[in-house]
Amino acid sequence: MAARVFTIDRLVAVATEMLEKVRVAPADADTCARRLVEGDARGQRAHGLSRLPAYVRRIEEGGLNPTANPHLISESPVTALVDGENGLGPVVMTYSTELASRKARQAGLAWIGVRGSNHPGAGGVYAQLLVDQNLIAIIGTVANVNQMAPWGGIERLLGPNPLSIGVPAGDEPDIVLDMATTTVSYGTVRRAIAAGRPLGMDWLMDSLGKPIVDPALADSGTLVPIGGHKGYGISMIIAALAGTLNGAAAGSDVVDHYQDLTTPTNTGHFLIVANPQMFRPLEDFLGEMDNKIHEIRASKPQDGVEAVRIPGEGSDSLRRSAEVSGIEMSEPALGELQALATHLKVSDLLDD
Amino acid sequence: MAARVFTIDRLVAVATEMLEKVRVAPADADTCARRLVEGDARGQRAHGLSRLPAYVRRIEEGGLNPTANPHLISESPVTALVDGENGLGPVVMTYSTELASRKARQAGLAWIGVRGSNHPGAGGVYAQLLVDQNLIAIIGTVANVNQMAPWGGIERLLGPNPLSIGVPAGDEPDIVLDMATTTVSYGTVRRAIAAGRPLGMDWLMDSLGKPIVDPALADSGTLVPIGGHKGYGISMIIAALAGTLNGAAAGSDVVDHYQDLTTPTNTGHFLIVANPQMFRPLEDFLGEMDNKIHEIRASKPQDGVEAVRIPGEGSDSLRRSAEVSGIEMSEPALGELQALATHLKVSDLLDD
């Protein structure tokens, strides 16, 4: 079957139907479907609908609670600790994002800690939700597999713990940074190997700290943190603030969600959300952000580079285009969804 | 004159006396001297007393107000905007750190924005002050010179905007990350050139984005952000949150404090400070941080590496040793201080 283009609504409807088949309540199924499809719309395919088969399988194996209702463990006007009850990550994160937004709009600032969550999809999706409300967002998550060693070490005790930061602008594109704390993900490594492309010198390292460039040795290495000891430090701090602070998994407690489908991952997040109006009038702030963003976008590019872009500009442009023109699903992606639809005995994407 | 060891108190006393000679009030002079000497004690020599001659010169040239009194522009229970009145960075940052600590202990959380500041010394010094009170700290500063280009660009529109993050532990060393958003600083580049060491492949790049390894071309390049577009994104966000949000300088507004000694730098900072007790009992949190830190410190190092260390462990160990055994000032560092003492006609370090 060839690649095909679908509307966002169609993809959301099909994913919602699949999730309902594994006992997810309609409203939660819709929320989860929307967040994943937003990942695809932003071009973050590795954190979009491609995750749905793993979510469904984890529910079927008993490792994720489809009927969870995230609830508050404790709360103050500016902080909260959320228990996701081992529910779908996108549902838990949506609940936490809405809570953070409410508090930040009321009190000017909020820090939400989360435990008992699962893989949430793309962090940038939640940063964008907050930025769309003219809020500043800093979001960290403990990744569900340890692929990084401490700097100078060789044991896999840290994940590529992702960080997403959003800062709203006015007419210019918002800044939405969405990054892992490793130079690349294993997904990038595997795609390079599949395509016969060479591995980057700063992607993987061996037990001497030397680069691994032989594809056959890729799995024996660890992912390299950005900036060496700096990215190691950032990853360790995200593990502390998204994990340990909230009673969520970190370090050797992390459950490899690829290998173990039954143990709750106890995934942790933190969300720090601020209202810029606490510091200067909103219009002033957005206007000055526009000036600074414009200055960078209008600056001279390197020879051979078309234009200087800001973090999130590409994703934002893809998202806008997807709203108008739909999302192209590649042949393999479509095949996987089709197989899942068949397995779950639901109407599939190819039905009219 | 040879390298010599001095007590912390002696270095603080001499630096205080020098600052008083350029009209800094005794209490502020003492604060500034202590913060800079703490930088030296932590081994962050580039942000210690080596900065004092530049601070004094800037006061003498009229670019920095020695009698500034940082004040609040606006405030809520959890946020504040501080105007540093173009005062000494360490004085403004100490004021802001104390304000953040007060709010975070009362309300659980604080975000302080600062404008009208100057170079504050080492960010890790302020993170450590907060961590010593069992608070979590995230501190960003707009650097006072643009040495980085936007990713894909060639214009110097960003600085190596430093980020300092502190997370307290119990018996294990606290995590205190203190990093620039570039792989190295120009200080590191210059020290390598002076010592005849080769430049790292990921230190500097030219207008094609290619590494610069020829020392003669070092000044024609730009510093490389950690993780390429990722470090560029982090630096741009620090410029937004420490600069633009607070009405402080960012992008092309940044005053190069090496070249221009008279224009106020309008340096900006942000401090996000949280009380971990909002999320779990302090003893639980510190105990679990100890477990996670121990797990990493006890993990197997790479062949040839003595032990795996955590961010700030080296600085903390140096600081403890400095409290007992004093701080060694190298011959050139001592020469500079001596020259400043002579210039200011104060008692010098060599007096008994």
XYZ file of C-alpha atoms in Angstrom:
704
model
C 0.000 0.000 0.000
C 1.394 3.394 -0.981
C 1.878 6.464 1.208
C -1.367 8.422 1.621
C -2.478 11.769 3.017
C -5.142 11.903 5.749
C -6.852 14.748 7.534
C -5.968 15.281 11.184
C -9.594 14.519 12.121
C -9.530 11.193 10.318
C -6.321 10.085 12.034
C -7.666 11.200 15.417
C -10.947 9.331 14.849
C -9.239 6.074 13.925
C -6.749 6.251 16.822
C -9.579 7.102 19.237
C -11.553 4.093 18.076
C -8.557 1.811 18.577
C -7.914 3.090 22.102
C -11.588 2.646 23.019
C -11.229 -0.998 21.983
C -8.739 -1.499 24.805
C -11.090 0.069 27.366
C -9.882 3.667 27.288
C -12.796 6.038 28.029
C -13.916 8.025 24.956
C -12.721 11.407 26.246
C -9.290 10.014 27.211
C -8.983 8.111 23.931
C -9.693 11.344 22.052
C -7.115 13.253 24.141
C -4.428 10.619 23.612
C -5.174 10.393 19.887
C -5.035 14.181 19.483
C -1.671 14.535 21.261
C -0.093 11.747 19.190
C -1.456 13.104 15.906
C -0.143 16.549 16.933
C 3.287 14.908 17.158
C 2.905 13.687 13.572
C 1.570 17.077 12.453
C 4.718 18.713 13.906
C 6.939 16.253 12.055
C 7.966 14.431 15.245
C 7.079 11.053 13.770
C 9.006 9.060 16.390
C 6.608 10.432 19.024
C 3.391 10.344 17.039
C 1.005 7.600 15.935
C 4.003 5.297 15.479
C 3.783 4.854 19.274
C 0.176 3.665 19.244
C 0.895 -0.062 18.707
C 3.230 -0.035 21.741
C 0.632 1.804 23.857
C -2.052 -0.739 22.927
C 0.250 -3.695 23.482
C 1.239 -2.369 26.923
C -2.448 -2.079 27.873
C -3.103 -5.609 26.585
C -0.150 -6.988 28.569
C -1.361 -5.291 31.751
C 1.532 -2.828 32.089
C -0.584 0.322 31.616
C -3.964 1.136 33.148
C -6.438 2.205 30.414
C -9.023 3.428 32.941
C -6.651 5.520 35.096
C -7.820 8.872 36.390
C -4.878 11.134 37.194
C -5.363 12.737 40.612
C -3.677 15.221 42.939
C -1.527 13.882 45.769
C -0.802 17.345 47.165
C -1.260 20.910 46.056
C -0.548 24.563 46.869
C -1.505 27.687 44.897
C 1.673 27.308 42.821
C 2.694 23.657 43.072
C 1.095 20.217 42.751
C 2.123 16.600 42.779
C 0.088 14.477 40.351
C -0.298 10.697 40.393
C -1.000 9.501 36.874
C -2.213 6.124 38.187
C -0.133 4.391 35.504
C -2.360 5.844 32.789
C -1.634 6.828 29.203
C 1.176 9.413 29.184
C -0.636 11.845 26.861
C -3.709 11.790 29.136
C -1.621 12.362 32.279
C 0.403 15.107 30.607
C -2.715 16.835 29.269
C -4.208 16.819 32.790
C -0.936 18.212 34.193
C -0.608 20.827 31.456
C -4.133 22.104 32.134
C -3.414 22.197 35.866
C -0.179 24.118 35.294
C -1.928 26.566 32.998
C -4.696 27.220 35.531
C -2.262 27.872 38.356
C 0.100 29.987 36.243
C -2.765 32.159 35.025
C -4.050 32.606 38.589
C -0.827 32.921 40.596
C 1.651 33.856 37.862
C 3.761 30.735 38.271
C 3.395 26.964 38.720
C 5.604 23.907 39.154
C 3.796 20.587 38.668
C 5.501 17.298 39.517
C 4.133 14.041 38.090
C 4.635 10.375 38.888
C 2.857 7.235 37.700
C 2.805 8.424 34.094
C 3.988 6.751 30.888
C 5.546 7.808 27.578
C 3.781 11.116 26.776
C 4.555 11.536 23.079
C 6.448 14.644 22.004
C 7.186 17.113 24.816
C 6.968 19.973 22.325
C 3.246 19.280 21.889
C 2.618 20.230 25.547
C 4.997 23.203 25.445
C 3.075 24.423 22.383
C -0.286 24.051 24.191
C 1.038 26.374 26.920
C 2.742 28.784 24.524
C -0.542 29.069 22.614
C -1.925 30.564 25.859
C 0.985 33.032 26.007
C 2.630 31.143 28.849
C 6.305 30.189 29.231
C 6.822 26.438 29.713
C 9.776 24.301 30.806
C 8.985 20.563 30.710
C 11.224 17.609 31.558
C 10.573 13.862 31.394
C 12.500 10.798 32.521
C 12.957 8.665 29.398
C 11.744 5.062 29.534
C 15.033 3.424 28.687
C 18.590 4.052 29.905
C 20.856 4.488 26.906
C 23.415 6.910 28.334
C 26.273 6.377 30.780
C 27.352 8.993 33.320
C 30.225 11.042 31.829
C 33.417 9.074 32.438
C 31.404 5.925 33.171
C 30.131 2.980 31.156
C 26.994 1.777 32.968
C 23.632 2.673 31.429
C 22.191 4.643 34.333
C 20.622 7.581 32.487
C 18.225 8.108 29.614
C 18.236 10.769 26.905
C 15.795 12.591 29.225
C 14.039 15.101 27.004
C 13.595 18.795 27.719
C 10.970 20.988 26.050
C 10.922 24.737 26.485
C 8.412 27.138 24.979
C 8.530 30.932 24.901
C 5.662 32.760 23.156
C 6.183 35.406 20.485
C 3.747 37.743 18.755
C 3.770 37.658 14.949
C 7.017 35.733 14.636
C 7.036 31.966 15.283
C 7.079 31.024 18.983
C 10.265 29.444 20.311
C 9.544 25.770 21.040
C 12.688 23.766 21.748
C 12.142 20.020 22.030
C 15.335 18.080 22.532
C 16.815 14.923 23.954
C 19.941 15.406 26.074
C 21.913 13.072 23.798
C 23.343 14.219 20.449
C 20.975 11.784 18.686
C 18.445 9.086 19.592
C 18.821 5.366 18.884
C 16.033 5.933 16.323
C 18.402 8.184 14.377
C 21.173 5.601 14.735
C 18.921 2.834 13.391
C 17.626 4.922 10.488
C 21.224 5.765 9.491
C 22.202 2.094 9.619
C 19.126 1.065 7.583
C 19.908 3.712 4.961
C 23.603 2.786 4.818
C 24.624 6.236 6.041
C 27.711 6.587 8.279
C 27.262 7.050 12.030
C 28.258 10.475 13.376
C 31.475 10.651 15.386
C 29.598 12.123 18.353
C 26.630 9.718 18.422
C 27.828 6.639 20.291
C 30.830 5.772 22.403
C 32.500 2.638 23.712
C 33.885 1.786 27.164
C 37.000 3.835 26.460
C 34.922 6.880 25.567
C 35.940 6.500 21.909
C 33.450 7.049 19.062
C 31.669 3.982 17.666
C 31.266 4.244 13.910
C 30.884 0.543 13.053
C 27.133 -0.201 12.736
C 27.739 -3.748 14.025
C 28.909 -2.293 17.343
C 26.091 0.239 17.735
C 24.212 -1.730 20.386
C 27.354 -2.223 22.474
C 27.817 1.508 22.990
C 26.064 4.280 24.847
C 24.560 7.471 23.435
C 26.793 10.540 23.805
C 25.340 13.432 25.832
C 25.362 16.892 24.199
C 28.472 18.809 25.244
C 29.881 15.750 27.050
C 29.770 16.380 30.808
C 27.258 19.208 30.258
C 24.548 17.047 28.698
C 25.281 14.373 31.299
C 24.618 16.986 33.982
C 21.387 18.169 32.359
C 20.143 14.588 31.982
C 20.969 13.780 35.611
C 19.153 16.926 36.783
C 16.051 16.065 34.713
C 16.119 12.605 36.334
C 16.227 14.325 39.743
C 13.497 16.903 39.082
C 11.117 14.824 36.933
C 11.859 11.540 38.710
C 13.289 11.537 42.241
C 11.560 14.723 43.426
C 8.168 13.219 42.528
C 8.753 9.653 43.689
C 8.968 8.564 40.040
C 11.546 6.238 38.503
C 15.112 7.437 37.869
C 18.470 5.731 37.367
C 18.416 1.976 37.829
C 14.667 2.087 38.719
C 13.794 3.007 35.135
C 11.732 0.279 33.440
C 12.783 -0.371 29.835
C 9.378 -0.043 28.173
C 10.595 -1.804 25.064
C 11.617 -4.980 26.934
C 9.221 -5.086 29.872
C 5.538 -4.739 28.997
C 4.054 -5.539 32.395
C 5.870 -3.532 35.100
C 4.464 -0.017 35.578
C 7.080 2.435 34.296
C 6.310 5.040 36.981
C 7.346 7.726 34.493
C 7.917 11.196 35.944
C 7.583 14.700 34.518
C 8.003 18.241 35.736
C 6.310 21.305 34.286
C 7.406 24.827 35.224
C 4.979 27.360 33.777
C 5.172 31.135 34.128
C 2.969 33.995 33.044
C 5.186 36.626 31.369
C 2.779 39.349 32.525
C 4.306 39.034 36.007
C 7.421 40.689 34.545
C 6.210 43.078 31.846
C 2.987 43.840 29.966
C 2.196 41.022 27.553
C 2.176 43.184 24.425
C 5.595 44.636 25.307
C 7.014 41.194 25.869
C 5.594 39.646 22.697
C 6.674 42.670 20.660
C 10.227 42.530 21.971
C 10.351 38.747 21.455
C 9.313 39.433 17.845
C 12.193 41.901 17.490
C 14.750 39.424 18.830
C 13.398 36.515 16.782
C 13.248 38.629 13.642
C 16.844 39.749 14.178
C 17.963 36.111 14.185
C 15.735 34.939 11.327
C 16.842 37.872 9.175
C 20.539 37.359 9.955
C 23.008 36.134 7.356
C 23.058 32.330 6.976
C 26.132 30.186 6.431
C 27.051 29.650 2.792
C 24.794 26.849 1.583
C 22.126 27.380 4.240
C 18.875 28.834 2.956
C 17.845 30.743 6.082
C 18.501 30.835 9.808
C 15.659 29.191 11.678
C 14.566 29.345 15.273
C 13.773 26.301 17.442
C 10.284 25.019 16.622
C 9.911 27.051 13.439
C 10.007 23.954 11.259
C 7.533 22.055 13.452
C 5.187 25.036 13.563
C 5.245 25.395 9.805
C 4.536 21.665 9.361
C 1.679 21.885 11.876
C 0.030 24.772 10.014
C 0.396 22.964 6.736
C -1.049 19.752 8.235
C -4.142 21.649 9.370
C -4.804 22.678 5.787
C -3.411 19.830 3.722
C -3.430 16.851 6.081
C -0.653 14.505 7.152
C 1.115 12.091 4.851
C 1.502 8.629 6.341
C 4.362 6.675 4.796
C 3.822 3.153 3.510
C 5.428 1.453 6.548
C 3.623 3.735 9.027
C 0.329 3.033 7.313
C 1.054 -0.688 7.300
C 1.615 -0.675 11.059
C -1.595 1.240 11.765
C -3.483 -1.013 9.393
C -2.165 -4.089 11.189
C -3.208 -2.605 14.532
C -6.688 -1.829 13.168
C -7.028 -5.405 11.929
C -5.812 -6.761 15.274
C -8.324 -4.598 17.154
C -11.101 -5.277 14.624
C -11.914 -1.592 14.096
C -12.676 0.378 10.981
C -9.377 1.183 9.336
C -7.835 4.185 7.681
C -8.601 2.934 4.206
C -12.360 2.796 4.767
C -14.260 5.711 3.282
C 56.807 36.741 42.549
C 55.995 33.049 43.037
C 52.590 31.440 43.511
C 51.380 31.705 47.106
C 48.561 30.347 49.242
C 46.194 32.734 51.045
C 43.303 32.206 53.424
C 39.840 32.967 52.102
C 39.501 35.718 54.722
C 42.695 37.405 53.595
C 41.624 37.437 49.954
C 38.175 38.743 50.892
C 39.682 41.493 53.052
C 42.028 42.710 50.336
C 39.331 42.639 47.621
C 36.908 44.447 49.941
C 39.431 47.172 50.610
C 40.016 47.647 46.896
C 36.300 47.927 46.142
C 35.838 50.450 48.942
C 38.511 52.571 47.258
C 36.205 52.979 44.259
C 33.274 54.071 46.471
C 31.554 50.713 47.000
C 29.842 50.669 50.426
C 31.608 48.378 52.939
C 28.800 45.798 53.098
C 28.504 45.619 49.289
C 32.279 45.460 48.878
C 32.375 42.547 51.309
C 29.536 40.760 49.462
C 31.187 41.216 46.066
C 34.577 40.109 47.406
C 33.090 36.994 49.040
C 31.249 35.877 45.894
C 34.361 36.317 43.715
C 36.614 34.504 46.205
C 34.009 31.718 46.352
C 34.494 31.378 42.594
C 38.235 30.912 43.166
C 37.601 28.508 46.042
C 35.441 26.392 43.716
C 38.176 26.358 41.088
C 36.249 28.620 38.719
C 39.196 30.953 38.319
C 37.832 32.663 35.205
C 34.933 33.954 37.332
C 36.828 34.717 40.530
C 39.185 37.481 41.639
C 40.616 37.562 38.105
C 37.530 39.657 37.297
C 38.247 42.315 39.930
C 40.508 44.525 37.779
C 37.777 44.699 35.114
C 35.104 45.509 37.732
C 37.254 48.326 39.155
C 38.130 49.684 35.735
C 34.444 49.714 34.733
C 33.604 51.707 37.869
C 36.461 54.134 37.159
C 35.314 54.597 33.560
C 31.733 55.299 34.673
C 30.151 52.178 33.169
C 29.100 50.627 36.495
C 27.484 52.334 39.486
C 29.422 51.532 42.688
C 26.704 52.962 44.948
C 23.726 51.192 43.336
C 20.999 49.785 45.571
C 19.096 46.990 43.805
C 15.351 47.518 44.207
C 12.060 45.851 43.325
C 10.178 47.044 40.266
C 7.243 44.695 40.855
C 6.485 41.736 43.056
C 3.973 38.982 43.851
C 4.210 36.242 46.473
C 6.111 34.062 43.984
C 7.631 36.423 41.438
C 9.629 39.653 41.397
C 11.338 41.908 38.911
C 14.550 43.438 40.266
C 16.369 46.502 38.936
C 20.060 46.200 39.758
C 20.594 49.927 39.089
C 23.709 49.038 37.073
C 25.448 47.841 40.222
C 28.072 45.163 40.772
C 26.746 41.836 39.461
C 27.640 39.864 42.610
C 25.783 42.402 44.774
C 22.701 42.337 42.531
C 22.746 38.539 42.341
C 23.173 38.166 46.100
C 20.164 40.449 46.660
C 18.152 38.420 44.112
C 19.257 35.084 45.556
C 18.154 36.125 49.055
C 14.827 37.353 47.676
C 14.286 34.064 45.808
C 15.159 32.053 48.894
C 12.712 34.027 51.064
C 9.848 33.582 48.599
C 10.597 29.906 47.922
C 10.701 29.117 51.642
C 7.406 30.980 52.204
C 5.395 30.059 49.095
C 7.263 26.951 47.927
C 8.343 28.458 44.627
C 9.799 31.674 43.203
C 10.836 33.124 39.851
C 12.940 36.277 40.074
C 13.748 38.314 36.958
C 16.615 40.809 37.028
C 17.682 43.695 34.809
C 20.303 46.398 35.239
C 22.894 43.956 36.563
C 26.461 43.233 35.478
C 28.794 40.222 35.290
C 27.932 38.250 38.450
C 30.926 35.914 38.750
C 30.288 32.170 38.693
C 26.617 31.185 38.542
C 27.411 28.036 40.496
C 28.238 30.191 43.544
C 24.610 31.379 43.729
C 23.170 27.927 42.977
C 25.317 26.599 45.849
C 24.021 29.310 48.226
C 20.472 28.099 47.518
C 21.336 24.403 47.593
C 22.971 24.951 51.003
C 19.456 25.919 52.170
C 18.035 22.694 50.680
C 16.419 24.566 47.804
C 16.422 23.666 44.095
C 17.815 26.459 41.887
C 17.807 27.130 38.142
C 19.736 30.292 37.217
C 20.365 31.812 33.790
C 22.347 34.876 32.735
C 22.799 36.756 29.472
C 26.547 36.771 28.810
C 28.223 40.141 28.255
C 29.653 39.408 24.848
C 28.175 37.755 21.761
C 30.518 35.002 20.599
C 28.006 32.555 19.125
C 26.045 32.642 15.884
C 22.523 31.252 15.543
C 22.740 27.656 14.265
C 23.054 27.848 10.487
C 24.016 31.530 10.704
C 27.241 33.496 10.953
C 26.334 36.725 12.784
C 27.356 37.007 16.424
C 23.907 37.495 17.933
C 24.145 35.226 20.987
C 26.469 34.725 23.923
C 27.551 31.527 25.663
C 24.700 32.355 28.090
C 25.489 30.343 31.210
C 23.071 28.080 33.049
C 23.537 26.964 36.655
C 21.336 24.347 38.259
C 21.577 23.086 41.820
C 19.787 20.128 43.419
C 20.504 19.374 47.085
C 21.539 15.953 48.368
C 21.992 14.605 51.911
C 25.363 13.007 52.644
C 26.463 12.734 49.027
C 27.719 15.855 47.216
C 24.952 18.172 45.974
C 24.465 18.394 42.214
C 25.623 21.850 41.065
C 25.893 22.141 37.301
C 27.490 25.364 36.062
C 27.899 25.498 32.327
C 28.142 27.777 29.344
C 25.955 26.836 26.378
C 29.025 26.636 24.118
C 31.338 23.612 24.091
C 34.154 25.820 25.463
C 34.745 29.486 26.300
C 37.162 31.813 24.506
C 39.205 31.605 27.724
C 39.742 27.904 27.054
C 40.592 28.674 23.419
C 43.191 31.278 24.472
C 44.745 29.042 27.130
C 45.105 26.235 24.573
C 46.732 28.592 22.077
C 49.112 29.967 24.744
C 50.088 26.443 25.775
C 50.540 25.282 22.181
C 47.766 22.713 22.531
C 45.545 21.926 19.518
C 42.068 23.435 19.326
C 39.189 20.954 19.680
C 37.244 20.129 16.521
C 34.000 21.237 18.168
C 35.208 24.508 19.679
C 35.029 27.077 16.881
C 33.500 27.196 13.449
C 33.829 29.325 10.345
C 31.202 30.812 8.044
C 30.708 27.445 6.350
C 30.067 25.753 9.685
C 33.416 23.946 9.405
C 35.720 23.509 12.421
C 38.487 26.068 12.932
C 41.666 24.428 14.219
C 44.217 27.034 13.097
C 44.984 29.288 16.105
C 45.558 32.227 13.741
C 41.916 32.018 12.648
C 40.431 31.641 16.139
C 39.128 35.205 16.340
C 37.451 34.970 12.942
C 35.182 32.137 14.085
C 32.257 31.722 16.424
C 31.982 29.412 19.433
C 30.095 26.184 18.749
C 26.957 25.587 20.858
C 26.712 22.246 22.701
C 24.752 19.750 20.625
C 24.617 22.143 17.642
C 21.050 23.392 17.225
C 20.212 22.234 20.771
C 22.720 24.496 22.533
C 21.732 27.295 20.159
C 18.133 26.828 21.306
C 19.080 26.801 24.998
C 21.182 29.939 24.589
C 18.380 31.738 22.741
C 15.894 30.774 25.457
C 18.212 32.016 28.227
C 18.487 35.299 26.306
C 14.663 35.449 26.231
C 14.066 34.535 29.896
C 17.041 36.319 31.510
C 17.058 39.210 29.036
C 13.935 40.070 27.051
C 11.398 39.024 29.706
C 13.018 41.416 32.199
C 13.724 44.335 29.878
C 17.433 43.461 29.985
C 19.811 43.287 27.037
C 19.688 40.372 24.586
C 20.844 39.793 21.014
C 22.256 42.877 19.318
C 21.561 45.005 22.452
C 24.266 43.159 24.371
C 27.138 45.476 25.325
C 30.562 43.868 24.905
C 31.968 44.539 28.364
C 35.506 43.924 27.184
C 35.362 46.645 24.501
C 32.933 49.173 25.938
C 33.652 50.316 29.485
C 31.117 53.134 29.712
C 27.719 51.936 28.427
C 25.639 50.172 31.103
C 25.491 46.488 30.156
C 21.890 46.069 31.411
C 22.729 42.454 32.215
C 19.750 40.181 32.923
C 19.310 37.081 35.053
C 16.502 34.724 35.984
C 16.340 32.598 39.126
C 13.773 29.814 39.498
C 13.881 28.448 43.037
C 11.723 25.650 44.471
C 11.362 24.081 47.883
C 11.472 20.278 47.448
C 9.212 19.901 50.490
C 6.281 20.915 48.291
C 6.638 17.509 46.601
C 7.871 15.111 49.281
C 9.253 15.271 52.828
C 12.758 16.727 52.810
C 14.451 13.739 54.437
C 12.857 11.364 51.904
C 13.997 13.528 49.027
C 17.566 13.986 50.272
C 17.836 10.290 51.086
C 16.643 9.250 47.640
C 18.934 11.825 45.976
C 21.784 10.222 47.953
C 20.808 6.796 46.587
C 20.760 8.025 42.992
C 24.003 9.978 43.333
C 25.731 7.068 45.065
C 24.603 4.722 42.297
C 26.331 6.931 39.723
C 29.474 7.654 41.764
C 29.891 3.940 42.538
C 29.331 2.879 38.917
C 32.115 1.471 36.772
C 34.303 4.145 35.143
C 35.725 4.042 31.635
C 39.129 2.387 31.385
C 41.632 5.051 32.380
C 39.144 7.143 34.372
C 39.654 7.067 38.127
C 36.030 7.488 39.183
C 32.704 8.729 37.869
C 31.952 12.168 39.248
C 28.775 14.172 39.499
C 28.380 17.808 38.392
C 29.823 20.120 41.055
C 31.630 17.352 42.939
C 35.037 18.683 41.954
C 34.115 22.286 42.841
C 32.646 21.225 46.156
C 35.748 19.266 47.051
C 37.968 22.241 46.138
C 35.774 24.570 48.206
C 36.037 22.371 51.299
C 39.769 22.102 50.871
C 40.068 25.908 50.416
C 38.255 26.478 53.711
C 40.902 24.437 55.490
C 44.037 25.005 53.453
C 43.431 28.287 51.671
C 43.555 29.197 47.985
C 46.685 29.161 45.864
C 47.060 32.229 43.694
C 49.256 31.646 40.655
C 52.108 34.001 39.860
C 50.243 35.834 37.059
C 47.017 36.079 39.118
C 48.960 37.450 42.050
C 50.762 39.910 39.792
C 47.463 41.282 38.506
C 46.021 41.706 41.996
C 49.243 43.281 43.168
C 49.133 45.747 40.279
C 45.531 46.605 41.135
C 46.460 47.104 44.793
C 49.289 49.412 43.788
C 46.996 51.322 41.433
C 44.381 51.750 44.184
C 47.004 52.476 46.853
C 45.696 49.871 49.279
C 47.489 47.385 51.473
C 48.450 44.471 49.276
C 48.362 40.731 49.568
C 52.035 40.523 50.422
C 51.723 42.695 53.526
C 51.708 40.749 56.760
